[in-house]
Short mmCIF file of C-alpha atoms and ligand atoms in Angstrom, two decimals:
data_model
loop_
_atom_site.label_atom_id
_atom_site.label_comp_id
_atom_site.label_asym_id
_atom_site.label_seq_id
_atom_site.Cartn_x
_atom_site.Cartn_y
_atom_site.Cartn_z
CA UNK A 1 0.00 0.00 0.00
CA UNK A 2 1.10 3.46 -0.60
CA UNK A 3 -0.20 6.53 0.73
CA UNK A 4 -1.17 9.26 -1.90
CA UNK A 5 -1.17 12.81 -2.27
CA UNK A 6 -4.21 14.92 -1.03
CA UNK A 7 -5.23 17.49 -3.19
CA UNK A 8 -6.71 20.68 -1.72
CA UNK A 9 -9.60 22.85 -2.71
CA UNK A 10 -8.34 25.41 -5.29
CA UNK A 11 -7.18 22.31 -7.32
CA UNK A 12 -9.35 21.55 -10.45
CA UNK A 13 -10.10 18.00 -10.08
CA UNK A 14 -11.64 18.72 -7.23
CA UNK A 15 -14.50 20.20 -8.77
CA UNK A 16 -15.02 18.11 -11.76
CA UNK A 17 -18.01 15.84 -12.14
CA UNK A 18 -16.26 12.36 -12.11
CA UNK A 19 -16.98 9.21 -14.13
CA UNK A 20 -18.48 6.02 -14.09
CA UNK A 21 -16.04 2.83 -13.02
CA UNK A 22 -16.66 1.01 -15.81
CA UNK A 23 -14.13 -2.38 -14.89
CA UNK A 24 -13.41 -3.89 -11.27
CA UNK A 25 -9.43 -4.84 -11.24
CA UNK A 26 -7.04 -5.17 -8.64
CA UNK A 27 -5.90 -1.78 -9.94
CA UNK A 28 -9.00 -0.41 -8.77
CA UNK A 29 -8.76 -2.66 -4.91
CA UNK A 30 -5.17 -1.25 -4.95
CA UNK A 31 -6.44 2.96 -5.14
CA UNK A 32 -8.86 1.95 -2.89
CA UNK A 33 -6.44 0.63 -0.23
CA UNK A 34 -4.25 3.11 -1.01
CA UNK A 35 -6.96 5.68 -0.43
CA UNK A 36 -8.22 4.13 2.82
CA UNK A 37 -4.05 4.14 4.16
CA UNK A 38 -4.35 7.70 3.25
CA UNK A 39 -7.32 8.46 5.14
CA UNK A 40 -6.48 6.22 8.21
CA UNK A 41 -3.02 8.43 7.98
CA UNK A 42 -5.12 11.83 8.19
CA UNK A 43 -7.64 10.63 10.99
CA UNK A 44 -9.97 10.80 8.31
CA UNK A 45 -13.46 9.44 8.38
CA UNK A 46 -13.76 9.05 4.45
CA UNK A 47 -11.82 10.16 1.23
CA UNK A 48 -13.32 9.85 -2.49
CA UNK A 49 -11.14 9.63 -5.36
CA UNK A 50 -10.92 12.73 -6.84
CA UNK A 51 -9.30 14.08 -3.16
CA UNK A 52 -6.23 11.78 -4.82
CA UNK A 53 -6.85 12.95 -8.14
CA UNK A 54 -8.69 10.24 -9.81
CA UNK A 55 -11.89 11.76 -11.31
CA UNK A 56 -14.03 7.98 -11.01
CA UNK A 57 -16.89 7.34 -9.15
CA UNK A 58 -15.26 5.34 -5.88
CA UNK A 59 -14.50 6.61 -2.33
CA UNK A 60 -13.86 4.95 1.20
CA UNK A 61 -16.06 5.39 4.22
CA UNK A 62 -14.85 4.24 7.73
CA UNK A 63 -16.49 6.07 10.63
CA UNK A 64 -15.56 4.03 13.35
CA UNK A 65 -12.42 2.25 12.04
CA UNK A 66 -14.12 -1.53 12.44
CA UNK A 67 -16.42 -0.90 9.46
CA UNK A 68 -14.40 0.12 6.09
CA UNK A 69 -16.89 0.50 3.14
CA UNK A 70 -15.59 0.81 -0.44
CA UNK A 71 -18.05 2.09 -2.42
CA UNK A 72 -17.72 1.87 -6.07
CA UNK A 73 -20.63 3.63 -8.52
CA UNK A 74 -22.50 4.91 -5.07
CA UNK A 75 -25.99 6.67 -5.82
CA UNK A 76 -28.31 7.42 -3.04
CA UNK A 77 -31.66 6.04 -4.02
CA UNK A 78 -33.55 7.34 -1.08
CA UNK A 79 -33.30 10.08 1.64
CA UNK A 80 -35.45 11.18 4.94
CA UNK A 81 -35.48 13.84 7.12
CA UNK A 82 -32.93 16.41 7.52
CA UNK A 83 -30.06 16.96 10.30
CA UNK A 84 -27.16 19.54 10.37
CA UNK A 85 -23.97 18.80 11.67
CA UNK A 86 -20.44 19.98 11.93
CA UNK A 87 -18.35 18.98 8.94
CA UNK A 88 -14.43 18.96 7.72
CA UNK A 89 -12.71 17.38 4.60
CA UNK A 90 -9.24 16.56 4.31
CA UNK A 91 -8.97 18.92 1.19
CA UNK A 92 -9.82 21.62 3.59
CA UNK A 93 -7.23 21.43 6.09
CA UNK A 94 -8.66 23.32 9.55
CA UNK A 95 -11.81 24.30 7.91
CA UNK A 96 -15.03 23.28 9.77
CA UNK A 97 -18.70 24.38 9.07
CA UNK A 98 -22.55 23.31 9.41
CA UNK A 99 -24.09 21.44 6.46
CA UNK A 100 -27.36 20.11 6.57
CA UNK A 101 -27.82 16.68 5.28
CA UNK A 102 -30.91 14.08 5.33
CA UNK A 103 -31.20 12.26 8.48
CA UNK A 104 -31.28 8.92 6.75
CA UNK A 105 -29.86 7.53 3.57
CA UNK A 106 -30.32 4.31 1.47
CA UNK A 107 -26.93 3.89 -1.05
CA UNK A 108 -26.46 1.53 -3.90
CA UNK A 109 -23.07 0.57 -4.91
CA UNK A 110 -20.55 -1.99 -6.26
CA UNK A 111 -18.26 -3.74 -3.90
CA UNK A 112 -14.98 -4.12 -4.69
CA UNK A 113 -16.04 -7.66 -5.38
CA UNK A 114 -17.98 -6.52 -8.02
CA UNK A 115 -21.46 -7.19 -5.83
CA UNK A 116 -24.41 -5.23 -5.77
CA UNK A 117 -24.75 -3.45 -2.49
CA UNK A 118 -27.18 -2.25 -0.61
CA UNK A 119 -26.39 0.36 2.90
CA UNK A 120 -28.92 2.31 4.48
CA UNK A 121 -26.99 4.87 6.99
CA UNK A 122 -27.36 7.60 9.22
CA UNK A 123 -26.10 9.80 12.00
CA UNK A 124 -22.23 10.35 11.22
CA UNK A 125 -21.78 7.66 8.37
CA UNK A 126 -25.08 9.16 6.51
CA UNK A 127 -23.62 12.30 6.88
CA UNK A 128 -19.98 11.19 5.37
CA UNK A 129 -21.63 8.90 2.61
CA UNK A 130 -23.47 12.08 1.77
CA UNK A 131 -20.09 14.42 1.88
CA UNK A 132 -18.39 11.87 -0.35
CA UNK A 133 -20.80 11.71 -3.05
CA UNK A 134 -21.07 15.39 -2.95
CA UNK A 135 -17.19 15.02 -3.85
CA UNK A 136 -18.01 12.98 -6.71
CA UNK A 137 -20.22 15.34 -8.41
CA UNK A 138 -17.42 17.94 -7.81
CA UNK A 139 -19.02 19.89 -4.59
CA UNK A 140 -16.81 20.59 -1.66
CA UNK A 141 -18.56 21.46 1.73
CA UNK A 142 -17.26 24.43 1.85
CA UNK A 143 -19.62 25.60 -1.13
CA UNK A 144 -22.64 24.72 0.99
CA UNK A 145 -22.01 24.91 4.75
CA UNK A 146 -22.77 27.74 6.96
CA UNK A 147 -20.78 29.35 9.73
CA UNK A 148 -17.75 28.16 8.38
CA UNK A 149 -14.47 28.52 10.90
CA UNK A 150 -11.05 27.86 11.31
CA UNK A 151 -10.63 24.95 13.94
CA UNK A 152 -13.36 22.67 14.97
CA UNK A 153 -16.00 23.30 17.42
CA UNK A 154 -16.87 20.33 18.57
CA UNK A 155 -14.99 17.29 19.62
CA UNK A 156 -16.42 14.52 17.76
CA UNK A 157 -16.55 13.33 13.94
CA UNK A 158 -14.14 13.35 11.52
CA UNK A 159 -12.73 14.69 8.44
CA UNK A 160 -14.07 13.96 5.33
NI1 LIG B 1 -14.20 15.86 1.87
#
């Protein structure tokens, strides 16, 4: 495993609109252990692929460090209620800010097995699932969270 290179909001790729994973190789299971060492490395909570500068539709999610996800082709097929919560992303070193997000999630993806998956989430790993797609499509949370400060204000969570 290797750990990668985290780009940081300014950087284009960051705000493309990234594609479709179209074949399931070990290439692919090796950026996504790369990209979990990464975010283990940076206390993160999750990374997506285009924080490493690979514009494809993949990220990692592990809130509580027993429960990795890799999430390959991820689309959120249904969404209830609405919560807002403290947020940071590893492409935004020291930045923290509100975001609201639905309370509860149901996500379809591909494992890295190439199976159909099926999640439904909330509380902190709704809310990352949620940040990480949002990277996918090229949004940072910086372009939608309020009171946005240097620092965090609370004590739990985790970059994403
Ligand atoms: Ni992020």
């Amino acid at each position: 495993m290797a750990l990668l290179e985290i780009k940081k909001a300014g950087d284009p790729v960051l705000k493309k609109i990234c594609a479709p994973v179209e074949k399931i190789d070990k290439r692919l299971r090796k950026l996504l252990d790369d990209m979990a060492e990464t975010m283990y490395a940076s206390e993160g909570v999750g990374i997506a692929a285009p924080q490493v500068g690979k514009s494809i539709r993949v990220c990692v999610v592990d809130v509580d460090k027993k429960n990795r996800y890799d999430m390959i082709n991820p689309v959120i097929t249904y969404r209830e209620g609405s919560q807002v919560g403290e947020e940071g992303c590893l492409s935004c070193p020291d930045l923290f800010g509100d975001v609201e997000r639905a309370a509860k999630i149901r996500v379809e993806y591909i494992s890295r097995f190439n199976k159909k998956k099926t999640l439904e989430a909330e509380g902190l790993l709704g809310r990352c699932i949620q940040h990480e797609l949002d990277h996918l499509d090229g949004q940072l949370f910086i372009d939608v969270a309020k009171n946005i400060t240097k620092g965090r204000k609370e004590k739990n969570g985790g970059q994403e």
